[in-house]
Structures are given as structure tokens and as C-alpha cells.
C-alpha atoms as one frame of an Amber mdcrd trajectory, in Angstrom:
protein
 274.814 -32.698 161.957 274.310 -33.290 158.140 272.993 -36.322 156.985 276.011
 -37.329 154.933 278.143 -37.010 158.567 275.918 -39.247 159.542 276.304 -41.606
 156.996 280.217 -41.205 156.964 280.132 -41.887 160.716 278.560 -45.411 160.540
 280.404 -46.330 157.407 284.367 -44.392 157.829 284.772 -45.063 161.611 286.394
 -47.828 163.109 287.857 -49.237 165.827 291.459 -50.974 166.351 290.064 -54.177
 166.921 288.096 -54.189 163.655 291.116 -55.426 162.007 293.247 -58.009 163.241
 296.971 -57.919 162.642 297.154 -60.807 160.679 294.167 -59.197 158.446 296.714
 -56.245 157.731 299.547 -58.443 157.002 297.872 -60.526 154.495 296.705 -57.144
 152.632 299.837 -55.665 152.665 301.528 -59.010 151.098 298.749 -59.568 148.485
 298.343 -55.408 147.983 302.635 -54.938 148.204 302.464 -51.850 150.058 305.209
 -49.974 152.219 304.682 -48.521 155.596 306.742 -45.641 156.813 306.285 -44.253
 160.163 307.308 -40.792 160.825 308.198 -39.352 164.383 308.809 -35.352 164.210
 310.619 -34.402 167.570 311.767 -31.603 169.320 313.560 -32.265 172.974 311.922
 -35.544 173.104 314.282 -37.470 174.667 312.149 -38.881 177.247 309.242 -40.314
 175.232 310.558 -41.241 171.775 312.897 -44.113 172.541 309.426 -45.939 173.960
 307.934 -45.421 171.071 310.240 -46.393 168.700 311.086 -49.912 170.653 307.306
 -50.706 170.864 306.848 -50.246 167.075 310.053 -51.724 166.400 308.905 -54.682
 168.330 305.289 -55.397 167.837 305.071 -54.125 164.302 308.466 -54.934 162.315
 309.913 -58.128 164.323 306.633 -59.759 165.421 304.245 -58.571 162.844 306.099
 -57.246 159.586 303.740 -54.469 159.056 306.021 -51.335 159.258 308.983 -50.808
 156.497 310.713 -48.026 158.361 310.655 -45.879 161.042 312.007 -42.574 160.741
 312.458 -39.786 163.391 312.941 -36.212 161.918 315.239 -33.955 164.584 314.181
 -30.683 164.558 316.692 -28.923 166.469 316.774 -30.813 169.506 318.729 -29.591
 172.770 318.702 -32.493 174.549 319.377 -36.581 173.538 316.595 -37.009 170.982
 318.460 -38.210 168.121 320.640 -40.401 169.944 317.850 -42.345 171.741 315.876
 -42.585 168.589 318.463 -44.464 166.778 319.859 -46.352 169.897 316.083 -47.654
 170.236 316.398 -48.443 166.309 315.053 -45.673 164.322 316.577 -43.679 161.523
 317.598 -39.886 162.865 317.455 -37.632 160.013 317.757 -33.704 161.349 315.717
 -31.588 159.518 317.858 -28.902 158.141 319.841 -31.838 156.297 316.539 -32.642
 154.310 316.330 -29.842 150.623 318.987 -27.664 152.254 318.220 -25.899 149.072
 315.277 -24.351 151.016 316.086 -23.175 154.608 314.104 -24.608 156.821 311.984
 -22.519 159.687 310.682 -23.758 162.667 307.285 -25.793 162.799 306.029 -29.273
 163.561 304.474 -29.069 158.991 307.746 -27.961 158.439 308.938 -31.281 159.381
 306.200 -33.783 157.912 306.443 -31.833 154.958 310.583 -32.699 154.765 310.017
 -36.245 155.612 308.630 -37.003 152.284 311.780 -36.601 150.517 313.317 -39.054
 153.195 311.088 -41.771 153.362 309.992 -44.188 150.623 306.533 -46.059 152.325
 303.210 -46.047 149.825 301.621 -45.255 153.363 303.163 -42.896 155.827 301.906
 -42.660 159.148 302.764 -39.640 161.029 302.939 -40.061 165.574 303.824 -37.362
 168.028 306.734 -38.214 170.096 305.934 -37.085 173.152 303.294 -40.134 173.757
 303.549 -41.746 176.774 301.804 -45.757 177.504 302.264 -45.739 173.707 300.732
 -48.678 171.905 301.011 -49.989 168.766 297.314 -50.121 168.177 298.221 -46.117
 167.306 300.169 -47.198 164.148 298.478 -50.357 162.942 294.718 -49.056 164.319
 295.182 -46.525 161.639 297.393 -48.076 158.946 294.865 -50.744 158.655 291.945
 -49.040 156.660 294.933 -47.993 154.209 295.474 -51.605 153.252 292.608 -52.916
 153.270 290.191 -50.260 151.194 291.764 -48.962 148.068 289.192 -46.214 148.557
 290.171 -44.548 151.400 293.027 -42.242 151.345 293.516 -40.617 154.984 292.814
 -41.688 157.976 293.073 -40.017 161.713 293.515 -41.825 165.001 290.556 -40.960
 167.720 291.027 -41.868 171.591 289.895 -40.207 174.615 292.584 -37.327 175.850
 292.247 -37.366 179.736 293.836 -34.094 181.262 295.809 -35.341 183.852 293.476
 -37.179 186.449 289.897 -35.432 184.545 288.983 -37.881 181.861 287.728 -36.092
 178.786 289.342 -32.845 179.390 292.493 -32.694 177.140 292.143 -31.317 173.300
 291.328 -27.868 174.848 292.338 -26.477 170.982 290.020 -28.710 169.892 287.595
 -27.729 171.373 287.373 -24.267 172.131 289.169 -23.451 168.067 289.469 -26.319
 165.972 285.801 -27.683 166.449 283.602 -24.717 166.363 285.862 -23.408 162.762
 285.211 -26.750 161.312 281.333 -27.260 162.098 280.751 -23.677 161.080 282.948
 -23.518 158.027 283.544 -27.165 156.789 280.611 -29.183 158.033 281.445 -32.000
 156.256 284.345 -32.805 158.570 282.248 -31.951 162.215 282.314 -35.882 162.420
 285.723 -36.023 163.289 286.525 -36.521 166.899 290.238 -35.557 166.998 290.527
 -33.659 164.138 293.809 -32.117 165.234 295.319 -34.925 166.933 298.821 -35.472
 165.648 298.340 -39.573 165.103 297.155 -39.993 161.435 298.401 -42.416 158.221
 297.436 -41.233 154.482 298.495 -42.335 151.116 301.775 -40.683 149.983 300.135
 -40.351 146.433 297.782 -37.474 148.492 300.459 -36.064 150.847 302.500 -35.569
 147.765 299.697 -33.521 146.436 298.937 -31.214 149.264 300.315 -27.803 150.872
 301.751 -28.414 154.277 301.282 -25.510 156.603 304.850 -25.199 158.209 303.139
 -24.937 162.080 300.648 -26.215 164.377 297.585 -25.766 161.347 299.357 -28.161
 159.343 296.231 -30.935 161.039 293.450 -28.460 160.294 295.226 -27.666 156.916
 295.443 -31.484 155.624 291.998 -32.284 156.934 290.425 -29.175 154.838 292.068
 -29.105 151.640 292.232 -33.668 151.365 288.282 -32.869 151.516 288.381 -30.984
 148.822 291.053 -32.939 146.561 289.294 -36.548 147.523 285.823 -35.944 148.990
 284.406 -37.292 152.423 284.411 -40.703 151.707 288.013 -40.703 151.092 288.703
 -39.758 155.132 288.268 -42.387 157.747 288.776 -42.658 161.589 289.768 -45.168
 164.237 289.153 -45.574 167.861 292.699 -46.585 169.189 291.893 -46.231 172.726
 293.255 -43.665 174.946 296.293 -40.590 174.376 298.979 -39.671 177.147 301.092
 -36.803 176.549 303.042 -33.901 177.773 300.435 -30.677 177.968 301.157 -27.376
 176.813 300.120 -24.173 179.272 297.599 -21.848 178.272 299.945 -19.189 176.587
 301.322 -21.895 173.894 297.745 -23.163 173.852 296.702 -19.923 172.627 299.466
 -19.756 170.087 298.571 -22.696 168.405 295.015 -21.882 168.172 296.152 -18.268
 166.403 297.805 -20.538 164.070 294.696 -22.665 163.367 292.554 -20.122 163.032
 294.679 -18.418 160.438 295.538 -21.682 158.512 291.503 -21.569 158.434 291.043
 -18.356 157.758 293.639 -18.816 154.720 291.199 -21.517 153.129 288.257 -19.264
 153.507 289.497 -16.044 152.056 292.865 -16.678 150.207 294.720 -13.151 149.911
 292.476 -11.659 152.727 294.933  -9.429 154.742 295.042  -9.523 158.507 297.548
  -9.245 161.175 299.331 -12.203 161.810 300.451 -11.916 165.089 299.087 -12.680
 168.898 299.786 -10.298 171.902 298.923 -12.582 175.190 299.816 -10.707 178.717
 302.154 -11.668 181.574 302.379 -10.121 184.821 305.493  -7.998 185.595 306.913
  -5.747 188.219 304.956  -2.704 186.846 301.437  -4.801 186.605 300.762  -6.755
 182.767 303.218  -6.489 180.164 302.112  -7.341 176.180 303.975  -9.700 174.659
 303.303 -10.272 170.893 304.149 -13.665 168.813 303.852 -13.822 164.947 301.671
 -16.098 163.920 302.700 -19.127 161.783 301.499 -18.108 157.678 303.950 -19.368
 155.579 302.815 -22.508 153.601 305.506 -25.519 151.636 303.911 -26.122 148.178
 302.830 -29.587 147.417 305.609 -32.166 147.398 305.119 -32.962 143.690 306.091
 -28.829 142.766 309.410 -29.997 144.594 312.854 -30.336 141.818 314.634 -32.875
 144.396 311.403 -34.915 144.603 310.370 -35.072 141.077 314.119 -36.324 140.339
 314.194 -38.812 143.325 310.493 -40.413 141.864 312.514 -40.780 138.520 315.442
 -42.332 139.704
């Protein structure tokens, strides 16, 4: 590992209880900073509600840390939206947000539209398919934000059992994610869940970077805020431990394709290759191809954006 990892390690990562709530209410009333909290969901309808009422509760009406909290629909089949905003969110679908541009499927798709509909100085992005959530995830995260003007992103770390084997979840991670990053972009190896979807930045950076529209949109923001704010600007926090639904090892292998091509776009920009993945299922007549495009497509940054410009004015 290179020395300055080591450095950043000791001085950039954190844990929850590092900062006390009422530390992180006292900076955002002396600093006057907004918090939005951003939920993308597709066919949540069994996690989200949780995790709206817990931040609702422990972080607007006991601690008044979070401004909003805004879940972006993005094409839900089953009751998403209307648990979200029964457990008091705001529902915003995501083909409603800069219908100008159509919209295509993709969880960057989605952060990339909730700019436009949220207003916080901080916006903290959280999966919605988190189960046990706590609210260490939001405020574990937001704090660094308030308290040190010079940090800019930060990312949530926590141990990712796979069902009853502790340690074993973040396959992506490890088998894609890790390997591109410590062989390519060094800087960031210190990172211990670099594409876990928990993580709060400075909407004065997200409005400045590309959003890939699918699953590389972690690897994507991670890379290129390195290179628009340096090392020092990234932090991390321990907020304990992550419970979610698991994906099999076909979708697993899609979203690695997709990381290793929002990588590969970094590396060598206007290198052709074919973006597509052919996994195998078995059949009546033995294994049968079966051949997914690979997310490529990138959203400009925010501030290249008509309707945002405008709204900033107003």
C-alpha cells in the first residue's frame, strides 16, 4: 500500500461514534447547512418504509439533522412509492424529473435526476433495500461533511455478512471493484467499501461530476472526485454492519461488466470494445448464450444541465 494510503487511512477514517449527534447539530446550526437524503428504489416496497420512519424519527424529529428525505421511483411494480410517502418521504418518479431527456434504466440514472429535485448543501445517497437499518448510516457519514470544510465525499464502511458467513458479502468488490482500483487507481485501495451504495458528498462536487447511468456510477464518482479534489478530499466511516437483499451470480456478473467498463472508460477514453456480456444458462438442448449490453452511456455533469443552471438562478 502507498505511503500516502497510509497516511489517509489514519487521518480520513472514522467511525460513527467519533461524532456525537449533538456535535453535528451544533455544526450544522453555526455552519447553516442542508441535508438531503436520497433513496433510489426499484420494487422496494418491503425495505424502504423502515428506512424512511427511522430517519424520519431519529434524525428530523429527535435530532434536526436531515432537511428532506426524498425517494426517487424508478419504475416500480409493486407499492414503493406509496409506502415511501405513507412512512413520510417525498415520492418523486423518475421519468417526471428533465422529461426533456428520456430517462433509461440505471440506479446513476437516478442519483443523477435527484439533483434537480432536491435542494440540501449535502446529499446523502442510501440503498433501499437495507434491512436493521440505522441511522448511524446517514448521520455516521453526514458528520465529517459538517464538521471539516475540507472534506468533500465521504463513503459509509461496515462489515457485509452473506447470509449466516460474516465477511462474505461485496463479492463485486472483491473479485472486480478492488483488484481495478489497487492496480489502476492506487490512491483509492484504502477504501473498504468502495462500491457500497451508502455515501454523502457536497452538492457543489456532485454538481460537477459525470454520473454513469448504471451500477459503475460508485466506481465512477470515487475515480473521477480523486481527480477533481485529491485524496484528502475523500473520507470514510465505520457505521457498523449492512443487511440487504443479494443479487445471484448472473446479475452479479452484470454489474461487474458494468464496472469494469465504467473503469475501463477512465483509463482509455474513446478505446472501442464490445459492450456487452454473454453468461450461459442451461436449457433443454444443454447451455444456451444469453448476451446483455453493458451499461456505457454517461449524464454530463449537473452544472452542463439548462433546467439546473435556471433553477440555481431562481
Amino acid at each position: 500500500m502507498l505511503e500516502e494510503v497510509e497516511r489517509w487511512l489514519s487521518a480520513r477514517s472514522w467511525s460513527v461514534s467519533d461524532r456525537p449527534i449533538q456535535q453535528l447539530l451544533s455544526a450544522k446550526n453555526a455552519t447553516g447547512q442542508s441535508v438531503s437524503v436520497v433513496l433510489p428504489a426499484l420494487d422496494e416496497e418491503a425495505t424502504v418504509g423502515d428506512i424512511v420512519t427511522v430517519i424520519r424519527r431519529e434524525l428530523m424529529l429527535r435530532a434536526p439533522l436531515v432537511d428532506e428525505i426524498v425517494v426517487v421511483d424508478s419504475g416500480s411494480a409493486d407499492r414503493t412509492s406509496e409506502v415511501a410517502a405513507a412512512a413520510g418521504a417525498r415520492v418523486v418518479h423518475r421519468d417526471a424529473i428533465l422529461p426533456r431527456i428520456p430517462a433509461v434504466p440505471g440506479k446513476g440514472e437516478v442519483l443523477w435526476r435527484s439533483l434537480l429535485v432536491t435542494g440540501g448543501d449535502i446529499v446523502c445517497f442510501v440503498d433501499a433495500d437495507l434491512r436493521e437499518f440505522s441511522a448511524d448510516f446517514v448521520s455516521g457519514i453526514v458528520g465529517p461533511l459538517l464538521t471539516d470544510p475540507g472534506v468533500q465525499l465521504v463513503k459509509a464502511m461496515y462489515d457485509r455478512p452473506l447470509g449466516a458467513a460474516a465477511g462474505q458479502g461485496g463479492r463485486v468488490t472483491e473479485l472486480m471493484a478492488r483488484p481495478l482500483l489497487n492496480m489502476h487507481w492506487p490512491q483509492l485501495a484504502g477504501f473498504v467499501q468502495p462500491l457500497g451504495g451508502e455515501y454523502a458528498a457536497r452538492r457543489s462536487l456532485l454538481e460537477r461530476l459525470p454520473f454513469p447511468v448504471g451500477y459503475g456510477v460508485e466506481l465512477g464518482m470515487l475515480v473521477d472526485a480523486l481527480h477533481l479534489v485529491g485524496l484528502d478530499a475523500l473520507a470514510q466511516v465505520d457505521v457498523g454492519v449492512r443487511r440487504h437483499r443479494h443479487q445471484d451470480g448472473r446479475a452479479l456478473g452484470r454489474m461487474a461488466a458494468a464496472i469494469y467498463r465504467t473503469a475501463q472508460l477512465r483509463l482509455a477514453r474513446g478505446h472501442l470494445v464490445r459492450p456487452a456480456l454473454t453468461q450461459f444458462e442451461r436449457g433443454v438442448d444443454g447451455f444456451e448464450p444469453r448476451t446483455y449490453a453493458v451499461d456505457t452511456e454517461e449524464r454530463p455533469p449537473m452544472t452542463e444541465i439548462a433546467e439546473y443552471a435556471a433553477r440555481k438562478v431562481a
